[in-house]
Amino acid sequence: MLFVDYSSAFNTIIPSLLTTKLGDLGLHTSLCDWISNFLTDRPQSVRVGNCASSTLTLSTGAPQGCVLSPLLYSLYTYDCTATSSSNTIVKFADDTVVVGLISDNDERAYLEEIKHLENWCQENNLLLNVSKTKELIVDCSKKQERHYQPVRISGTTVERVDSFRYLGVHISQDLSWSRHTSSLAKKARQRLYHLRRLRDFRLPSKVLRNFYTCTIESILTGNITVWFGNSTKQDRQALQRVVRSAERITHSELPDLQTTYYKRCQTKARKIVKDPTHPNNRLFSLLRSGRRFRSLKAKTERLKRSFFPQAIRALNQGN
């Protein structure tokens, strides 16, 4: 996996190129013109106290903090797609990941994909920040350790790491979640201090529970459907100890993480089942009874404990 970092991605959008792409996507000309007018000839200045800088007019990029900017950037990069069936380019706003499946030690498709991405960036005025771009190799094979070619972008070798934090989740090369859960537990324990302070001020239990839900539980359960199933018993216990500490502080019973995990799996699975356009909708097939879903065959314990088998099990238990 190549975690790509861009230098000032939103600031490099070329309005004329964006409107061309919007036209290719079928947007009405008047809407394209409106967006072009919105992005061009934007006066900007900086004010500190009573002092103001001279005004500079910009006709490149999208305004930072604007609600429309992430959407415009996503449309601007819609044609940044994989060229090989063994590769996938995952995009979330300006966070981009090149995922390549390497079989029989053949890295050509993966390396060519990265070269294609580099060329696409040059054509679309996006600058790759090689120093912040990282490569993570996930190899769960029990065979002899393989050696992979280093990735080079613009003549610079990309750093290879054993863990990377992507969208708030620490992904490790062995697909273990100890580093991620340790980070969550540490952050959540720090928030317990504020919960104790609120208790000392004799706030009602309901207020304490609301604070826990918003500031502590949200940390412990962030993206829980991704990592909780394959986390170790020790990691789960470390997180659950934080919940028990919060229960003693709030003097109330709080949802345990296992229950929250199954509920989140059910909720996410129901959304996928109701969305026929979801790429993984086909994994949820009903049995002849029409009430239960067919279980997925899993040869490894890691796959068995991953989201989709667990989600199907949670749905069947709910039925």
mmCIF file of C-alpha atoms in Angstrom:
data_model
loop_
_atom_site.group_PDB
_atom_site.id
_atom_site.type_symbol
_atom_site.label_atom_id
_atom_site.label_comp_id
_atom_site.label_asym_id
_atom_site.label_seq_id
_atom_site.Cartn_x
_atom_site.Cartn_y
_atom_site.Cartn_z
ATOM 1 C CA MET A 1 0.000 0.000 0.000
ATOM 2 C CA LEU A 2 1.231 3.447 -0.918
ATOM 3 C CA PHE A 3 -0.183 6.249 1.240
ATOM 4 C CA VAL A 4 0.080 9.319 -0.960
ATOM 5 C CA ASP A 5 0.518 12.827 0.395
ATOM 6 C CA TYR A 6 -0.062 15.912 -1.745
ATOM 7 C CA SER A 7 1.375 19.364 -1.152
ATOM 8 C CA SER A 8 -1.544 21.796 -0.681
ATOM 9 C CA ALA A 9 -3.918 19.638 -2.709
ATOM 10 C CA PHE A 10 -6.938 21.975 -2.534
ATOM 11 C CA ASN A 11 -4.808 24.982 -3.474
ATOM 12 C CA THR A 12 -3.658 23.464 -6.764
ATOM 13 C CA ILE A 13 -7.034 22.936 -8.452
ATOM 14 C CA ILE A 14 -7.137 24.553 -11.892
ATOM 15 C CA PRO A 15 -10.675 25.957 -12.383
ATOM 16 C CA SER A 16 -10.624 25.629 -16.180
ATOM 17 C CA LEU A 17 -9.619 21.964 -15.942
ATOM 18 C CA LEU A 18 -12.226 21.360 -13.244
ATOM 19 C CA THR A 19 -15.044 22.821 -15.337
ATOM 20 C CA THR A 20 -13.964 20.642 -18.273
ATOM 21 C CA LYS A 21 -14.212 17.553 -16.070
ATOM 22 C CA LEU A 22 -17.574 18.670 -14.693
ATOM 23 C CA GLY A 23 -18.801 18.987 -18.262
ATOM 24 C CA ASP A 24 -17.548 15.468 -18.994
ATOM 25 C CA LEU A 25 -19.569 14.266 -15.998
ATOM 26 C CA GLY A 26 -22.712 15.784 -17.489
ATOM 27 C CA LEU A 27 -23.154 18.905 -15.360
ATOM 28 C CA HIS A 28 -25.103 21.743 -16.948
ATOM 29 C CA THR A 29 -23.040 24.514 -18.516
ATOM 30 C CA SER A 30 -24.573 27.197 -16.288
ATOM 31 C CA LEU A 31 -23.539 25.271 -13.165
ATOM 32 C CA CYS A 32 -20.010 24.809 -14.518
ATOM 33 C CA ASP A 33 -19.804 28.539 -15.215
ATOM 34 C CA TRP A 34 -21.065 29.348 -11.716
ATOM 35 C CA ILE A 35 -18.369 27.141 -10.130
ATOM 36 C CA SER A 36 -15.708 28.658 -12.379
ATOM 37 C CA ASN A 37 -16.806 32.148 -11.344
ATOM 38 C CA PHE A 38 -16.735 31.092 -7.689
ATOM 39 C CA LEU A 39 -13.123 29.850 -7.939
ATOM 40 C CA THR A 40 -11.593 32.628 -10.038
ATOM 41 C CA ASP A 41 -10.643 36.226 -9.206
ATOM 42 C CA ARG A 42 -10.911 35.694 -5.433
ATOM 43 C CA PRO A 43 -9.432 38.647 -3.493
ATOM 44 C CA GLN A 44 -7.582 37.672 -0.318
ATOM 45 C CA SER A 45 -5.765 39.594 2.388
ATOM 46 C CA VAL A 46 -4.538 38.989 5.927
ATOM 47 C CA ARG A 47 -5.564 41.142 8.877
ATOM 48 C CA VAL A 48 -3.794 41.114 12.253
ATOM 49 C CA GLY A 49 -5.365 43.556 14.680
ATOM 50 C CA ASN A 50 -5.589 46.898 12.882
ATOM 51 C CA CYS A 51 -2.981 45.956 10.276
ATOM 52 C CA ALA A 52 -3.977 44.482 6.920
ATOM 53 C CA SER A 53 -1.849 43.197 4.075
ATOM 54 C CA SER A 54 -2.258 44.193 0.464
ATOM 55 C CA THR A 55 -4.919 42.311 -1.491
ATOM 56 C CA LEU A 56 -3.906 39.385 -3.694
ATOM 57 C CA THR A 57 -6.252 38.018 -6.341
ATOM 58 C CA LEU A 58 -6.275 34.215 -6.733
ATOM 59 C CA SER A 59 -7.623 32.159 -9.616
ATOM 60 C CA THR A 60 -6.255 28.771 -8.553
ATOM 61 C CA GLY A 61 -7.397 26.294 -5.938
ATOM 62 C CA ALA A 62 -10.500 26.031 -3.771
ATOM 63 C CA PRO A 63 -11.057 28.050 -0.569
ATOM 64 C CA GLN A 64 -9.891 26.283 2.586
ATOM 65 C CA GLY A 65 -12.738 25.608 5.010
ATOM 66 C CA CYS A 66 -15.393 25.952 2.331
ATOM 67 C CA VAL A 67 -18.058 23.218 2.454
ATOM 68 C CA LEU A 68 -17.943 22.891 -1.333
ATOM 69 C CA SER A 69 -14.155 22.433 -1.595
ATOM 70 C CA PRO A 70 -13.911 18.697 -0.674
ATOM 71 C CA LEU A 71 -16.664 17.875 -3.171
ATOM 72 C CA LEU A 72 -14.989 19.885 -5.919
ATOM 73 C CA TYR A 73 -11.686 18.161 -5.187
ATOM 74 C CA SER A 74 -13.343 14.733 -5.370
ATOM 75 C CA LEU A 75 -14.836 15.643 -8.747
ATOM 76 C CA TYR A 76 -11.499 17.042 -9.865
ATOM 77 C CA THR A 77 -9.824 13.689 -9.162
ATOM 78 C CA TYR A 78 -12.644 11.424 -10.380
ATOM 79 C CA ASP A 79 -10.516 10.211 -13.308
ATOM 80 C CA CYS A 80 -7.662 9.123 -11.036
ATOM 81 C CA THR A 81 -8.416 5.410 -11.261
ATOM 82 C CA ALA A 82 -6.446 2.179 -11.314
ATOM 83 C CA THR A 83 -5.226 0.884 -14.667
ATOM 84 C CA SER A 84 -4.792 -2.744 -13.569
ATOM 85 C CA SER A 85 -7.360 -5.138 -12.112
ATOM 86 C CA SER A 86 -4.854 -6.132 -9.408
ATOM 87 C CA ASN A 87 -4.696 -2.555 -8.108
ATOM 88 C CA THR A 88 -7.161 -0.255 -6.391
ATOM 89 C CA ILE A 89 -6.924 3.473 -5.736
ATOM 90 C CA VAL A 90 -8.811 4.433 -2.583
ATOM 91 C CA LYS A 91 -9.663 8.119 -2.218
ATOM 92 C CA PHE A 92 -11.186 10.054 0.667
ATOM 93 C CA ALA A 93 -10.961 13.786 -0.062
ATOM 94 C CA ASP A 94 -7.218 14.365 -0.512
ATOM 95 C CA ASP A 95 -6.196 11.133 1.282
ATOM 96 C CA THR A 96 -5.187 8.697 -1.461
ATOM 97 C CA VAL A 97 -3.960 5.114 -1.155
ATOM 98 C CA VAL A 98 -2.680 2.862 -3.928
ATOM 99 C CA VAL A 99 -3.417 -0.752 -2.996
ATOM 100 C CA GLY A 100 -1.714 -3.425 -5.069
ATOM 101 C CA LEU A 101 -2.066 -7.204 -4.950
ATOM 102 C CA ILE A 102 1.328 -8.738 -5.703
ATOM 103 C CA SER A 103 1.229 -12.370 -6.823
ATOM 104 C CA ASP A 104 4.191 -14.623 -7.636
ATOM 105 C CA ASN A 105 6.587 -11.793 -6.712
ATOM 106 C CA ASP A 106 5.456 -9.862 -9.805
ATOM 107 C CA GLU A 107 5.467 -6.185 -8.828
ATOM 108 C CA ARG A 108 5.250 -4.732 -12.323
ATOM 109 C CA ALA A 109 1.551 -3.825 -12.236
ATOM 110 C CA TYR A 110 1.947 -2.160 -8.829
ATOM 111 C CA LEU A 111 5.025 -0.139 -9.802
ATOM 112 C CA GLU A 112 3.471 0.842 -13.141
ATOM 113 C CA GLU A 113 0.361 2.019 -11.280
ATOM 114 C CA ILE A 114 2.473 4.328 -9.149
ATOM 115 C CA LYS A 115 4.208 5.669 -12.248
ATOM 116 C CA HIS A 116 0.819 6.253 -13.858
ATOM 117 C CA LEU A 117 -0.320 8.144 -10.744
ATOM 118 C CA GLU A 118 2.819 10.279 -10.874
ATOM 119 C CA ASN A 119 2.109 11.177 -14.519
ATOM 120 C CA TRP A 120 -1.551 11.893 -13.740
ATOM 121 C CA CYS A 121 -0.498 14.291 -10.962
ATOM 122 C CA GLN A 122 1.759 16.195 -13.356
ATOM 123 C CA GLU A 123 -1.060 16.530 -15.875
ATOM 124 C CA ASN A 124 -3.476 17.777 -13.210
ATOM 125 C CA ASN A 125 -1.173 20.218 -11.386
ATOM 126 C CA LEU A 126 -0.941 18.105 -8.212
ATOM 127 C CA LEU A 127 2.410 17.934 -6.450
ATOM 128 C CA LEU A 128 3.346 14.692 -4.685
ATOM 129 C CA ASN A 129 5.009 15.227 -1.313
ATOM 130 C CA VAL A 130 7.456 12.316 -1.411
ATOM 131 C CA SER A 131 8.840 12.963 2.082
ATOM 132 C CA LYS A 132 5.384 12.399 3.618
ATOM 133 C CA THR A 133 4.344 9.615 1.236
ATOM 134 C CA LYS A 134 4.807 6.193 2.885
ATOM 135 C CA GLU A 135 4.708 2.583 1.731
ATOM 136 C CA LEU A 136 3.363 -0.246 3.866
ATOM 137 C CA ILE A 137 3.759 -3.883 2.834
ATOM 138 C CA VAL A 138 1.262 -6.369 4.256
ATOM 139 C CA ASP A 139 2.575 -9.910 3.814
ATOM 140 C CA CYS A 140 0.882 -12.561 5.940
ATOM 141 C CA SER A 141 2.615 -15.428 4.151
ATOM 142 C CA LYS A 142 4.379 -17.904 6.422
ATOM 143 C CA LYS A 143 6.888 -18.672 3.701
ATOM 144 C CA GLN A 144 10.369 -17.218 3.466
ATOM 145 C CA GLU A 145 10.488 -13.444 3.771
ATOM 146 C CA ARG A 146 10.221 -11.742 0.399
ATOM 147 C CA HIS A 147 12.165 -8.748 -0.777
ATOM 148 C CA TYR A 148 10.322 -5.996 -2.643
ATOM 149 C CA GLN A 149 11.701 -3.288 -4.860
ATOM 150 C CA PRO A 150 11.773 0.180 -3.314
ATOM 151 C CA VAL A 151 9.278 2.668 -4.726
ATOM 152 C CA ARG A 152 10.805 5.776 -6.279
ATOM 153 C CA ILE A 153 8.920 8.966 -7.124
ATOM 154 C CA SER A 154 10.680 11.782 -8.966
ATOM 155 C CA GLY A 155 13.983 10.067 -8.278
ATOM 156 C CA THR A 156 13.400 9.907 -4.508
ATOM 157 C CA THR A 157 12.912 6.636 -2.639
ATOM 158 C CA VAL A 158 9.663 6.419 -0.677
ATOM 159 C CA GLU A 159 10.095 5.485 2.976
ATOM 160 C CA ARG A 160 8.800 2.034 3.909
ATOM 161 C CA VAL A 161 7.104 1.826 7.322
ATOM 162 C CA ASP A 162 5.721 -0.982 9.489
ATOM 163 C CA SER A 163 2.638 0.998 10.548
ATOM 164 C CA PHE A 164 0.671 3.973 9.229
ATOM 165 C CA ARG A 165 -2.211 6.001 10.632
ATOM 166 C CA TYR A 166 -4.869 6.316 7.939
ATOM 167 C CA LEU A 167 -8.180 8.082 8.607
ATOM 168 C CA GLY A 168 -7.616 7.697 12.337
ATOM 169 C CA VAL A 169 -6.747 3.984 12.250
ATOM 170 C CA HIS A 170 -3.244 2.598 12.800
ATOM 171 C CA ILE A 171 -2.677 -0.070 10.133
ATOM 172 C CA SER A 172 0.227 -2.434 10.870
ATOM 173 C CA GLN A 173 2.086 -4.596 8.388
ATOM 174 C CA ASP A 174 1.026 -7.781 10.218
ATOM 175 C CA LEU A 175 -2.613 -6.571 10.396
ATOM 176 C CA SER A 176 -2.525 -6.640 14.193
ATOM 177 C CA TRP A 177 -4.348 -3.920 16.086
ATOM 178 C CA SER A 178 -2.318 -3.636 19.293
ATOM 179 C CA ARG A 179 -0.734 -0.331 18.318
ATOM 180 C CA HIS A 180 -4.121 1.102 17.399
ATOM 181 C CA THR A 181 -5.891 -0.064 20.559
ATOM 182 C CA SER A 182 -3.002 1.162 22.733
ATOM 183 C CA SER A 183 -3.354 4.590 21.155
ATOM 184 C CA LEU A 184 -7.117 4.584 21.778
ATOM 185 C CA ALA A 185 -6.751 3.472 25.398
ATOM 186 C CA LYS A 186 -4.151 6.150 26.126
ATOM 187 C CA LYS A 187 -6.256 8.912 24.599
ATOM 188 C CA ALA A 188 -9.430 7.731 26.340
ATOM 189 C CA ARG A 189 -7.718 7.523 29.753
ATOM 190 C CA GLN A 190 -6.641 11.143 29.363
ATOM 191 C CA ARG A 191 -10.284 12.127 28.877
ATOM 192 C CA LEU A 192 -11.244 10.327 32.098
ATOM 193 C CA TYR A 193 -9.544 13.159 33.994
ATOM 194 C CA HIS A 194 -12.099 15.642 32.659
ATOM 195 C CA LEU A 195 -14.921 13.235 33.516
ATOM 196 C CA ARG A 196 -13.680 13.072 37.124
ATOM 197 C CA ARG A 197 -13.499 16.857 37.294
ATOM 198 C CA LEU A 198 -17.105 17.126 36.154
ATOM 199 C CA ARG A 199 -18.110 14.590 38.819
ATOM 200 C CA ASP A 200 -16.311 16.646 41.460
ATOM 201 C CA PHE A 201 -18.470 19.604 40.413
ATOM 202 C CA ARG A 202 -21.502 17.404 41.300
ATOM 203 C CA LEU A 203 -22.968 17.391 37.813
ATOM 204 C CA PRO A 204 -25.949 15.039 37.290
ATOM 205 C CA SER A 205 -25.245 11.479 36.190
ATOM 206 C CA LYS A 206 -27.046 12.118 32.900
ATOM 207 C CA VAL A 207 -24.644 14.941 32.037
ATOM 208 C CA LEU A 208 -21.669 12.737 32.914
ATOM 209 C CA ARG A 209 -22.981 9.973 30.652
ATOM 210 C CA ASN A 210 -23.451 12.429 27.805
ATOM 211 C CA PHE A 211 -19.889 13.652 28.266
ATOM 212 C CA TYR A 212 -18.642 10.054 28.248
ATOM 213 C CA THR A 213 -20.570 9.259 25.064
ATOM 214 C CA CYS A 214 -19.328 12.330 23.216
ATOM 215 C CA THR A 215 -15.695 12.454 24.303
ATOM 216 C CA ILE A 216 -14.647 8.962 25.444
ATOM 217 C CA GLU A 217 -16.910 6.376 23.850
ATOM 218 C CA SER A 218 -16.491 8.125 20.490
ATOM 219 C CA ILE A 219 -12.740 7.476 20.786
ATOM 220 C CA LEU A 220 -13.048 3.844 21.881
ATOM 221 C CA THR A 221 -15.559 2.944 19.163
ATOM 222 C CA GLY A 222 -14.227 4.940 16.209
ATOM 223 C CA ASN A 223 -14.183 2.641 13.140
ATOM 224 C CA ILE A 224 -14.809 -0.244 15.534
ATOM 225 C CA THR A 225 -16.185 -2.499 12.786
ATOM 226 C CA VAL A 226 -12.765 -2.437 11.124
ATOM 227 C CA TRP A 227 -10.493 -3.509 13.962
ATOM 228 C CA PHE A 228 -12.419 -4.905 16.936
ATOM 229 C CA GLY A 229 -13.108 -8.345 15.468
ATOM 230 C CA ASN A 230 -9.406 -9.141 15.039
ATOM 231 C CA SER A 231 -8.140 -7.415 18.171
ATOM 232 C CA THR A 232 -6.626 -9.629 20.869
ATOM 233 C CA LYS A 233 -8.239 -10.484 24.183
ATOM 234 C CA GLN A 234 -5.648 -8.379 26.002
ATOM 235 C CA ASP A 235 -6.335 -5.355 23.785
ATOM 236 C CA ARG A 236 -10.088 -5.637 24.331
ATOM 237 C CA GLN A 237 -9.626 -5.919 28.074
ATOM 238 C CA ALA A 238 -7.447 -2.799 28.110
ATOM 239 C CA LEU A 239 -10.188 -0.835 26.353
ATOM 240 C CA GLN A 240 -12.941 -2.312 28.508
ATOM 241 C CA ARG A 241 -11.083 -1.225 31.653
ATOM 242 C CA VAL A 242 -11.553 2.362 30.491
ATOM 243 C CA VAL A 243 -15.303 1.732 30.219
ATOM 244 C CA ARG A 244 -15.416 0.240 33.729
ATOM 245 C CA SER A 245 -13.537 3.249 35.100
ATOM 246 C CA ALA A 246 -16.102 5.529 33.468
ATOM 247 C CA GLU A 247 -18.914 3.465 35.023
ATOM 248 C CA ARG A 248 -17.478 4.001 38.502
ATOM 249 C CA ILE A 249 -17.148 7.733 37.866
ATOM 250 C CA THR A 250 -20.654 8.196 36.417
ATOM 251 C CA HIS A 251 -22.307 5.664 38.784
ATOM 252 C CA SER A 252 -24.182 4.202 35.831
ATOM 253 C CA GLU A 253 -24.044 1.196 33.549
ATOM 254 C CA LEU A 254 -22.436 1.909 30.173
ATOM 255 C CA PRO A 255 -22.533 -0.170 26.953
ATOM 256 C CA ASP A 256 -19.689 -2.680 26.759
ATOM 257 C CA LEU A 257 -17.552 -2.631 23.612
ATOM 258 C CA GLN A 258 -18.555 -6.117 22.436
ATOM 259 C CA THR A 259 -22.229 -5.127 22.371
ATOM 260 C CA THR A 260 -21.431 -1.853 20.623
ATOM 261 C CA TYR A 261 -19.358 -3.742 18.043
ATOM 262 C CA TYR A 262 -22.208 -6.117 17.163
ATOM 263 C CA LYS A 263 -24.737 -3.284 16.954
ATOM 264 C CA ARG A 264 -22.452 -1.281 14.660
ATOM 265 C CA CYS A 265 -21.925 -4.377 12.485
ATOM 266 C CA GLN A 266 -25.684 -4.864 12.219
ATOM 267 C CA THR A 267 -26.297 -1.219 11.349
ATOM 268 C CA LYS A 268 -23.574 -1.147 8.698
ATOM 269 C CA ALA A 269 -24.664 -4.480 7.239
ATOM 270 C CA ARG A 270 -28.301 -3.372 6.925
ATOM 271 C CA LYS A 271 -27.192 -0.291 4.997
ATOM 272 C CA ILE A 272 -25.198 -2.476 2.589
ATOM 273 C CA VAL A 273 -28.117 -4.890 2.130
ATOM 274 C CA LYS A 274 -30.482 -2.017 1.304
ATOM 275 C CA ASP A 275 -28.028 -0.513 -1.209
ATOM 276 C CA PRO A 276 -27.837 -2.662 -4.370
ATOM 277 C CA THR A 277 -25.132 -0.361 -5.762
ATOM 278 C CA HIS A 278 -22.754 -1.094 -2.882
ATOM 279 C CA PRO A 279 -19.760 -3.091 -4.199
ATOM 280 C CA ASN A 280 -20.141 -5.655 -1.389
ATOM 281 C CA ASN A 281 -23.910 -6.034 -1.565
ATOM 282 C CA ARG A 282 -23.460 -9.393 -3.321
ATOM 283 C CA LEU A 283 -21.847 -10.865 -0.190
ATOM 284 C CA PHE A 284 -25.213 -10.735 1.600
ATOM 285 C CA SER A 285 -27.336 -13.458 -0.002
ATOM 286 C CA LEU A 286 -30.464 -14.809 1.662
ATOM 287 C CA LEU A 287 -31.040 -18.512 2.223
ATOM 288 C CA ARG A 288 -34.175 -20.171 0.866
ATOM 289 C CA SER A 289 -35.985 -19.387 4.093
ATOM 290 C CA GLY A 290 -35.681 -15.703 3.210
ATOM 291 C CA ARG A 291 -34.883 -14.828 6.821
ATOM 292 C CA ARG A 292 -31.217 -15.664 7.323
ATOM 293 C CA PHE A 293 -28.146 -14.793 5.277
ATOM 294 C CA ARG A 294 -25.710 -17.316 3.908
ATOM 295 C CA SER A 295 -22.525 -17.506 5.995
ATOM 296 C CA LEU A 296 -19.224 -16.775 4.289
ATOM 297 C CA LYS A 297 -16.630 -19.529 4.152
ATOM 298 C CA ALA A 298 -13.409 -18.517 5.869
ATOM 299 C CA LYS A 299 -10.262 -20.628 5.786
ATOM 300 C CA THR A 300 -8.325 -18.401 8.162
ATOM 301 C CA GLU A 301 -9.174 -17.113 11.614
ATOM 302 C CA ARG A 302 -8.336 -13.566 10.487
ATOM 303 C CA LEU A 303 -10.968 -13.671 7.737
ATOM 304 C CA LYS A 304 -13.498 -15.360 10.014
ATOM 305 C CA ARG A 305 -13.203 -12.530 12.542
ATOM 306 C CA SER A 306 -13.233 -9.730 9.949
ATOM 307 C CA PHE A 307 -16.200 -7.458 9.265
ATOM 308 C CA PHE A 308 -18.262 -9.300 6.647
ATOM 309 C CA PRO A 309 -18.449 -12.746 8.311
ATOM 310 C CA GLN A 310 -19.103 -11.041 11.648
ATOM 311 C CA ALA A 311 -21.723 -8.738 10.125
ATOM 312 C CA ILE A 312 -23.613 -11.665 8.594
ATOM 313 C CA ARG A 313 -23.477 -13.480 11.938
ATOM 314 C CA ALA A 314 -24.785 -10.368 13.702
ATOM 315 C CA LEU A 315 -27.648 -10.024 11.213
ATOM 316 C CA ASN A 316 -28.624 -13.669 11.615
ATOM 317 C CA GLN A 317 -28.594 -13.354 15.398
ATOM 318 C CA GLY A 318 -30.788 -10.279 15.108
ATOM 319 C CA ASN A 319 -33.296 -12.238 13.038
#
